């Protein structure tokens, strides 16, 4: 079974508008708040087929097994597959898109123009080849951690008596035991998405998370998670361990050198929330190569490797090196 | 044009004239006298050579504000070349701006078979130990062949060159003049490379969240910084042996005056 957000006014399909934060009908422009469409989730959806028939044009709609919201490839009708959004795949919350497709493109061009090493041709005329809004499955982790840290630190005191310089190095054994709460740490649960790229999209403002409702997905792509909790926990542990240790280090101040001898971090409580977060995926061609970008659908932050202009990099190098050299010469003349 | 220069002359002419007069007064008052500068006690020079060197000494002295004395002896009286040179300078109270002032003396000591250069006053600053050795290098192109006149000429030429020439940092420490340039260029290239590299690396977007962004609470249960032990190392700071900006190394002569200088046997 598939779900279509039918317009109560004219019967054609409605899409979620990030600008208005409500459903808007493509043909008659009538609007409807998302909360008024609380229908689909209550029903029992158990259909796990991947092939459906489009309710609008009747053509066959073949989906990938993780797709939970898509478009008919023939008539473009926004289509939701409720079986992949209920039961164990029911997200608890969703962060609706705040940036529309138009805004995303504009923001992307602006970002291209700001690029200090982006090729001139791209700055002048960047053309997006493909742009799609995707609700990416994430797990938000709430972790209560306890850490025990042992470190060795040194303090150095240099003083002079007559013609002799004394260097006094004091060694310290530093111990910290602390508890910390980490909340709403995101980890993308889609194997298809690049982890590093998704991490760089952060921060997402978790305060704007809404209780999940299917109409938010109408007009966007969405996926269900395909990475399990244990795989994700490893990534999350890596991140939180790093954060906690870094924090512990920051409490050991006043040392000339610091070496963490042992850090033992225990995860007392871990709670996860399955949520959908908005990401714009953009791609464009430059000199026959495809470049793929991701944009935070809430904040507009762009992540992705743009083409690099060698000439511009060289210019920066030469400019900075020249300026530094000139400055050093100037200082030399002044302090001679 | 003429009008303008007249105006200039009337406005600045009299102070300028006054300053010039004052300068001349000071010059005479501080006593640079074009007296005898060549003392050929060992009779190594002909009269014509002496006259020529005398004129050259006065020329260099006036051009570089340094008294220049040439001395030859055949009996050191049991003293070292250094003592002979310093005593002679002190007893005659040489000096460009004042008695015992700025000056440089070259001695050819036939008794000790040594050439010695003695510096005083400002000359000490300009004639670093390294420069003295270089002057001696010039002098010794002639001296071992018995060409005393040539060696004095070489000395005068070098005095004229080095006196008033600022001592470059690194000069005389064995580092060539372009070392500083190379270091500066190295730093510049390094910083340029770091900036260029950072631009390329950051072009793909950077991580904006840090270690505190997801932390909503923290409690320190135990915290201790325990002192373990102390290690002290000592290093003797090498004394500044001169040769740098401070000028040549100095000593106090028997007359109680400070002199710089250096010599070499032949």
XYZ file of C-alpha atoms in Angstrom:
602
model
C 0.000 0.000 0.000
C 1.087 3.520 -0.645
C -0.116 6.738 0.869
C -0.898 9.918 -1.065
C -1.614 13.242 0.589
C -4.763 14.013 -1.349
C -5.949 17.596 -1.455
C -9.354 17.754 0.265
C -10.243 20.562 -2.117
C -9.335 19.294 -5.612
C -8.154 15.722 -5.106
C -4.632 16.080 -6.484
C -1.578 15.493 -4.296
C -0.202 17.868 -1.674
C 3.440 18.424 -0.676
C 4.992 19.707 2.553
C 6.199 23.282 2.087
C 9.286 24.163 4.187
C 8.523 27.889 3.890
C 4.928 27.609 5.121
C 5.509 24.558 7.279
C 2.179 23.111 6.096
C 0.873 21.006 3.254
C 0.313 22.887 -0.006
C -1.638 21.575 -2.999
C 0.334 21.713 -6.233
C -2.711 22.431 -8.416
C -5.144 24.558 -6.383
C -2.643 26.106 -3.879
C -4.888 25.296 -0.952
C -3.078 24.765 2.334
C -3.588 22.468 5.276
C -1.737 22.148 8.610
C 0.110 18.852 9.056
C -1.682 18.174 12.330
C -5.015 17.847 10.536
C -3.758 14.876 8.530
C -3.158 12.502 11.428
C -4.657 9.453 9.742
C -2.202 7.018 8.272
C -0.176 6.030 11.336
C -3.089 4.588 13.249
C -3.817 1.947 10.628
C -1.950 -1.315 10.425
C 0.499 -1.367 7.506
C 2.220 -4.665 6.930
C 2.755 -4.658 3.187
C 6.480 -5.245 2.557
C 6.459 -5.325 -1.236
C 8.735 -3.044 -3.208
C 6.522 -2.680 -6.273
C 3.418 -0.541 -6.167
C 0.985 0.971 -8.602
C 0.867 4.734 -8.798
C -2.563 5.923 -7.752
C -2.363 8.847 -10.118
C -1.147 7.407 -13.436
C -1.379 3.687 -12.759
C 2.183 2.997 -13.836
C 4.413 0.657 -11.878
C 6.306 2.262 -8.992
C 9.459 0.304 -8.178
C 11.156 1.359 -4.959
C 14.382 0.479 -3.221
C 13.888 -1.538 -0.093
C 14.776 1.353 2.241
C 12.749 4.044 0.531
C 9.877 5.306 2.642
C 8.931 8.369 0.643
C 9.493 8.984 -3.054
C 7.921 10.240 -6.266
C 6.297 8.353 -9.097
C 8.985 8.248 -11.748
C 6.384 8.852 -14.494
C 3.953 11.444 -13.170
C 5.986 12.773 -10.240
C 3.259 12.241 -7.657
C 4.651 12.362 -4.087
C 4.205 8.914 -2.640
C 4.653 7.643 0.919
C 5.133 3.958 1.771
C 3.655 3.647 5.296
C 4.871 0.083 5.884
C 8.400 1.449 6.170
C 7.382 4.116 8.629
C 5.426 2.068 11.133
C 6.145 -0.659 13.628
C 9.895 -0.936 14.316
C 10.499 1.622 11.595
C 8.256 4.247 13.098
C 10.335 7.367 13.735
C 9.560 9.006 17.024
C 10.306 12.477 15.721
C 10.974 14.355 12.526
C 12.773 17.610 11.858
C 10.783 19.188 9.000
C 12.634 20.895 6.158
C 13.040 24.603 6.808
C 14.867 25.376 3.597
C 12.914 25.020 0.363
C 14.411 23.712 -2.858
C 14.713 27.222 -4.254
C 16.388 28.496 -1.108
C 18.704 25.508 -1.111
C 19.856 26.238 -4.660
C 20.376 29.903 -3.903
C 22.264 29.107 -0.719
C 24.412 26.667 -2.659
C 25.311 29.244 -5.322
C 26.137 31.725 -2.641
C 28.367 29.155 -0.994
C 30.095 28.486 -4.333
C 30.748 32.179 -4.805
C 32.218 32.431 -1.323
C 34.636 29.584 -2.047
C 38.141 31.013 -1.908
C 39.669 28.285 -4.051
C 36.657 27.467 -6.230
C 37.300 27.703 -9.985
C 36.182 30.978 -11.545
C 33.942 29.210 -14.052
C 32.004 27.631 -11.214
C 31.700 30.849 -9.261
C 30.187 32.540 -12.316
C 27.799 29.872 -13.465
C 27.182 26.979 -11.158
C 24.376 24.768 -12.444
C 22.829 22.197 -10.210
C 22.305 18.990 -12.062
C 20.191 17.239 -9.545
C 18.718 18.332 -6.259
C 16.642 16.243 -3.925
C 15.429 16.669 -0.408
C 15.895 13.566 1.692
C 14.762 12.771 5.187
C 17.769 10.814 6.384
C 17.265 8.295 9.187
C 19.278 9.182 12.282
C 19.497 7.831 15.779
C 19.803 10.451 18.471
C 21.783 9.134 21.399
C 21.333 10.185 25.000
C 24.260 8.857 27.029
C 25.032 9.090 30.723
C 28.734 8.426 31.054
C 31.183 8.065 33.903
C 34.861 8.579 33.328
C 38.025 7.902 35.244
C 41.080 9.683 33.868
C 44.710 9.368 34.844
C 47.271 11.696 33.301
C 50.878 12.726 33.711
C 51.671 16.402 33.544
C 54.796 18.521 33.820
C 55.354 22.079 34.899
C 58.524 23.856 33.882
C 60.117 26.700 35.773
C 63.208 28.406 34.376
C 65.286 30.762 36.456
C 68.771 32.247 36.446
C 71.383 32.602 39.091
C 74.455 34.415 37.845
C 75.624 32.780 34.675
C 73.702 29.566 35.199
C 70.234 28.869 33.916
C 68.251 26.315 35.891
C 65.367 24.377 34.364
C 63.149 22.871 37.007
C 60.735 20.228 35.719
C 58.049 19.073 38.143
C 56.087 15.919 37.451
C 52.478 15.521 38.508
C 50.056 12.658 38.654
C 46.617 13.961 37.710
C 43.399 12.176 38.451
C 39.842 13.071 37.499
C 36.666 11.180 38.104
C 33.534 12.649 36.611
C 30.076 12.025 35.258
C 28.683 13.690 32.192
C 25.443 13.759 30.272
C 25.492 13.844 26.491
C 22.182 14.520 24.826
C 20.836 14.216 21.278
C 24.099 13.161 19.610
C 23.156 12.243 16.043
C 24.405 9.256 14.084
C 23.107 8.654 10.591
C 21.572 5.226 10.237
C 21.638 4.985 6.468
C 24.476 2.950 5.010
C 24.121 4.897 1.777
C 25.058 8.187 3.384
C 28.676 9.152 3.966
C 29.198 9.214 7.744
C 31.802 11.941 7.706
C 29.681 14.143 5.482
C 26.646 13.654 7.704
C 28.668 14.460 10.839
C 29.854 17.677 9.271
C 26.259 18.745 8.592
C 25.725 19.171 12.300
C 24.520 20.933 14.307
C 20.814 20.245 13.917
C 18.673 22.126 16.388
C 16.894 19.331 18.241
C 14.464 21.817 19.785
C 12.653 22.024 16.462
C 11.972 18.294 16.303
C 8.285 17.518 15.791
C 6.369 14.444 16.712
C 6.527 12.216 13.651
C 3.724 12.499 11.173
C 3.754 11.165 7.616
C 2.511 14.303 5.823
C 5.890 15.958 6.519
C 7.414 13.521 4.045
C 5.086 14.321 1.166
C 7.143 15.955 -1.561
C 10.471 14.620 -0.306
C 12.445 11.440 -0.366
C 12.765 9.497 2.844
C 14.551 6.361 3.916
C 14.275 3.947 6.750
C 17.316 2.951 8.798
C 19.417 0.024 7.645
C 22.265 0.203 10.159
C 21.596 -1.466 13.452
C 22.124 -0.086 16.909
C 25.366 -1.935 17.661
C 27.108 -0.598 14.566
C 26.016 2.910 15.381
C 26.903 2.608 19.049
C 30.504 2.033 18.043
C 30.572 5.309 16.141
C 28.825 7.169 18.909
C 31.202 5.761 21.490
C 34.127 6.922 19.407
C 32.726 10.419 19.344
C 31.620 10.709 22.937
C 34.826 9.105 24.254
C 36.736 11.757 22.343
C 34.553 14.588 23.616
C 34.696 13.405 27.202
C 38.453 12.950 27.174
C 38.884 16.354 25.587
C 36.712 17.845 28.309
C 38.670 16.041 31.013
C 41.881 17.405 29.520
C 40.473 20.918 29.618
C 40.091 20.610 33.388
C 43.797 19.806 33.719
C 45.145 23.272 33.141
C 48.447 24.900 33.872
C 50.681 22.130 32.618
C 53.448 22.538 30.087
C 52.893 19.032 28.813
C 50.132 16.547 29.420
C 49.882 12.889 28.592
C 46.733 10.885 29.170
C 47.921 7.648 30.745
C 44.561 5.959 31.134
C 40.991 6.885 30.401
C 38.244 4.543 31.402
C 34.800 5.598 30.229
C 31.710 3.706 31.284
C 28.309 4.068 29.596
C 25.759 3.855 32.375
C 22.650 4.680 30.407
C 22.103 4.852 26.697
C 18.811 5.862 25.168
C 18.138 6.237 21.464
C 15.504 8.047 19.478
C 14.815 7.201 15.867
C 14.329 10.445 13.990
C 14.326 11.750 10.416
C 16.538 14.759 9.699
C 16.302 16.950 6.581
C 19.191 16.934 4.100
C 19.369 18.410 0.621
C 21.553 16.390 -1.733
C 22.883 18.380 -4.670
C 25.063 17.351 -7.550
C 26.639 19.248 -10.396
C 29.008 18.530 -13.229
C 32.316 20.279 -13.636
C 34.702 19.306 -16.423
C 32.963 15.965 -16.864
C 33.113 15.029 -13.200
C 30.175 14.798 -10.865
C 30.399 16.531 -7.514
C 28.013 15.585 -4.751
C 27.067 17.916 -1.926
C 24.928 17.707 1.135
C 23.172 20.608 2.776
C 21.628 20.783 6.202
C 17.907 21.222 5.448
C 17.450 23.182 8.644
C 20.453 25.523 8.716
C 21.722 25.541 5.114
C 25.252 24.445 5.994
C 26.962 22.959 2.923
C 29.328 20.005 3.053
C 31.149 18.409 0.134
C 34.379 18.493 -1.802
C 34.148 21.198 -4.449
C 36.482 21.287 -7.448
C 39.670 23.130 -6.505
C 41.245 25.753 -8.728
C 44.989 25.179 -8.753
C 45.598 28.683 -9.983
C 43.697 30.157 -7.035
C 45.509 27.942 -4.513
C 48.841 28.964 -6.022
C 47.822 32.598 -5.910
C 46.919 32.308 -2.241
C 50.200 30.589 -1.509
C 52.233 33.205 -3.355
C 50.239 36.084 -1.892
C 50.508 34.935 1.710
C 54.164 33.950 1.396
C 54.977 37.279 -0.214
C 53.098 39.253 2.431
C 54.787 37.366 5.276
C 58.185 37.871 3.705
C 57.541 41.587 3.319
C 56.372 41.831 6.914
C 59.473 40.036 8.201
C 61.688 42.384 6.207
C 59.802 45.359 7.595
C 60.197 44.106 11.163
C 63.877 43.551 10.520
C 64.290 47.163 9.388
C 62.312 48.507 12.361
C 64.080 46.463 15.021
C 67.575 46.649 13.580
C 62.846 80.203 -8.873
C 65.422 82.651 -7.716
C 62.791 84.364 -5.668
C 62.054 81.102 -3.952
C 65.639 80.266 -3.170
C 66.097 83.776 -1.840
C 63.188 83.265 0.439
C 64.582 79.958 1.534
C 67.947 81.534 2.133
C 66.453 84.325 4.171
C 64.371 81.958 6.197
C 66.903 79.205 6.793
C 70.149 80.889 5.757
C 71.158 82.370 9.060
C 70.418 79.291 11.251
C 72.239 77.167 8.695
C 75.247 79.428 8.794
C 75.136 79.428 12.562
C 75.052 75.645 12.681
C 77.980 75.459 10.305
C 79.991 77.871 12.406
C 79.060 75.972 15.546
C 80.135 72.732 13.918
C 83.476 74.175 12.986
C 83.917 75.572 16.487
C 83.166 72.184 18.014
C 85.561 70.514 15.616
C 88.382 72.762 16.715
C 87.350 72.811 20.325
C 87.322 69.023 20.561
C 90.765 69.079 19.207
C 91.131 67.021 16.071
C 94.457 68.359 15.054
C 96.085 67.393 11.854
C 99.290 66.688 13.718
C 101.772 63.965 13.006
C 100.091 60.651 12.334
C 103.000 58.558 11.132
C 105.673 57.554 13.652
C 108.307 55.522 11.830
C 110.593 54.803 14.769
C 112.011 51.632 13.186
C 112.727 53.603 10.015
C 110.991 51.215 7.690
C 109.605 53.895 5.364
C 111.159 56.432 3.037
C 110.402 60.110 3.598
C 108.193 60.193 0.518
C 106.219 57.205 1.753
C 105.831 58.832 5.173
C 104.495 62.026 3.645
C 102.102 60.092 1.490
C 100.797 58.036 4.429
C 100.516 61.167 6.593
C 98.256 62.789 3.999
C 96.192 59.621 3.656
C 95.784 59.303 7.442
C 94.415 62.823 7.672
C 92.111 62.280 4.732
C 90.637 59.080 6.223
C 90.436 60.699 9.668
C 88.375 63.582 8.379
C 86.206 61.445 6.159
C 85.378 58.869 8.855
C 85.738 60.810 12.119
C 88.444 58.542 13.435
C 92.006 59.344 14.387
C 94.373 57.097 12.396
C 97.911 56.485 13.682
C 100.689 54.427 12.112
C 103.611 53.331 14.250
C 106.706 51.230 13.740
C 109.132 50.259 16.538
C 112.318 48.163 16.594
C 112.606 48.011 20.364
C 109.543 47.031 22.355
C 111.314 47.483 25.667
C 110.236 44.065 26.832
C 106.564 44.821 26.328
C 104.131 42.976 24.124
C 102.985 44.494 20.835
C 99.610 45.188 22.382
C 101.143 47.102 25.263
C 103.378 49.083 22.933
C 100.430 50.072 20.752
C 98.088 50.935 23.623
C 100.741 52.861 25.591
C 101.671 54.877 22.551
C 98.075 55.788 21.910
C 97.465 56.715 25.549
C 100.693 58.694 26.033
C 99.992 60.814 22.992
C 96.326 61.139 23.920
C 95.149 60.522 20.405
C 91.462 60.626 19.582
C 89.319 62.239 16.932
C 86.730 64.064 18.994
C 88.709 64.357 22.239
C 92.013 63.205 23.747
C 91.795 59.442 24.364
C 88.785 59.423 22.034
C 87.956 57.544 18.868
C 90.926 56.271 16.993
C 92.716 53.330 15.492
C 96.420 52.594 15.560
C 98.452 50.102 13.577
C 101.796 49.034 14.920
C 104.522 47.107 13.158
C 106.616 45.761 15.995
C 109.974 44.572 14.588
C 111.096 43.474 18.058
C 108.226 41.045 18.650
C 107.824 40.565 14.890
C 104.144 41.267 15.201
C 101.597 43.604 13.693
C 99.017 44.982 16.127
C 95.878 46.995 15.611
C 94.608 48.933 18.615
C 91.156 50.533 18.611
C 89.667 53.130 20.965
C 86.338 54.847 21.479
C 83.776 54.289 18.729
C 86.300 52.402 16.622
C 85.901 49.478 19.043
C 82.271 49.115 17.942
C 83.051 49.112 14.266
C 86.167 46.960 14.452
C 84.833 43.684 15.728
C 87.261 40.841 16.355
C 86.179 39.412 13.039
C 86.787 42.644 11.153
C 90.207 43.062 12.784
C 91.159 39.654 11.474
C 90.001 40.668 8.022
C 92.008 43.890 8.183
C 95.037 41.835 9.250
C 94.391 39.547 6.294
C 94.733 42.554 3.986
C 97.801 43.810 5.828
C 99.518 40.420 5.634
C 99.274 40.355 1.873
C 102.194 42.823 1.993
C 103.849 42.593 5.393
C 105.644 39.227 5.126
C 107.351 40.467 1.938
C 108.763 43.457 3.792
C 106.404 45.812 1.973
C 105.659 48.007 5.014
C 104.333 50.856 2.949
C 101.929 48.495 1.120
C 100.709 46.991 4.370
C 99.967 50.445 5.814
C 98.159 51.406 2.611
C 96.067 48.236 2.878
C 95.307 49.062 6.515
C 94.173 52.591 5.642
C 91.976 51.312 2.869
C 90.226 48.856 5.204
C 89.827 51.447 7.966
C 88.094 53.718 5.517
C 85.812 50.846 4.501
C 84.846 49.451 7.899
C 84.681 52.629 9.997
C 81.040 53.719 10.161
C 79.814 50.588 8.375
C 77.054 49.068 10.556
C 77.849 45.609 11.832
C 75.350 43.192 10.266
C 73.701 40.683 12.555
C 75.355 37.359 12.004
C 78.486 39.019 10.641
C 81.582 37.371 11.941
C 79.769 34.381 13.416
C 80.604 32.404 10.330
C 77.086 32.603 8.901
C 76.915 34.006 5.398
C 74.891 37.168 4.797
C 72.030 35.330 3.122
C 71.250 33.066 6.100
C 68.740 35.552 7.537
C 67.136 35.931 4.127
C 66.861 32.178 3.777
C 65.227 31.839 7.205
C 62.739 34.597 6.382
C 61.948 33.072 3.009
C 61.532 29.676 4.687
C 59.066 31.060 7.240
C 57.157 32.874 4.485
C 56.912 29.783 2.296
C 55.851 27.659 5.263
C 53.053 30.013 6.318
C 51.939 30.382 2.695
C 51.811 26.610 2.316
C 49.874 26.205 5.573
C 47.287 28.783 4.493
C 46.913 27.247 1.019
C 46.649 23.775 2.486
C 44.071 24.878 5.055
C 41.977 26.508 2.328
C 41.938 23.311 0.299
C 41.252 21.137 3.330
C 38.450 23.362 4.594
C 36.789 23.745 1.188
C 34.800 20.578 1.814
C 33.273 21.897 5.011
C 34.496 21.440 8.549
C 33.128 19.964 11.716
C 31.338 22.763 13.539
C 30.357 20.919 16.669
C 32.857 20.428 19.451
C 33.202 18.641 22.736
C 30.751 20.839 24.689
C 27.911 21.025 22.179
C 26.165 17.858 23.220
C 27.171 17.934 26.861
C 24.239 19.014 28.976
C 25.709 18.331 32.366
C 28.929 17.351 34.077
C 29.851 16.570 37.641
C 33.347 16.155 39.013
C 33.417 13.455 41.675
C 37.111 13.402 42.423
C 39.972 15.543 41.292
C 43.582 15.517 42.349
C 46.841 16.909 41.048
C 49.572 15.126 42.928
C 53.166 16.301 42.863
C 55.522 13.405 42.189
C 59.072 14.626 41.795
C 61.255 17.409 40.544
C 64.203 17.370 38.156
C 66.556 20.330 37.886
C 69.003 20.777 35.053
C 71.602 23.538 34.932
C 73.139 25.162 31.928
C 75.920 27.737 31.902
C 74.928 30.663 29.762
C 77.766 31.405 27.365
C 79.136 34.910 27.853
C 78.875 37.346 25.026
C 82.402 37.277 23.660
C 81.883 40.234 21.396
C 82.046 40.033 17.664
C 78.372 40.799 17.464
C 76.694 44.159 17.640
C 78.605 45.036 20.776
C 81.798 45.424 18.806
C 85.211 43.952 19.439
C 86.396 42.555 22.756
C 88.228 45.051 24.888
C 90.942 45.213 27.516
C 92.232 47.957 29.806
C 95.670 49.329 29.043
C 98.262 50.173 31.694
C 97.217 53.800 31.282
C 93.745 52.847 32.410
C 92.045 53.225 29.031
C 89.892 50.706 27.271
C 91.163 49.426 23.949
C 90.089 46.845 21.429
C 92.301 45.236 18.904
C 94.178 42.250 17.657
C 97.480 41.254 16.136
C 99.356 38.665 14.179
C 102.991 37.637 14.081
C 105.132 37.685 10.944
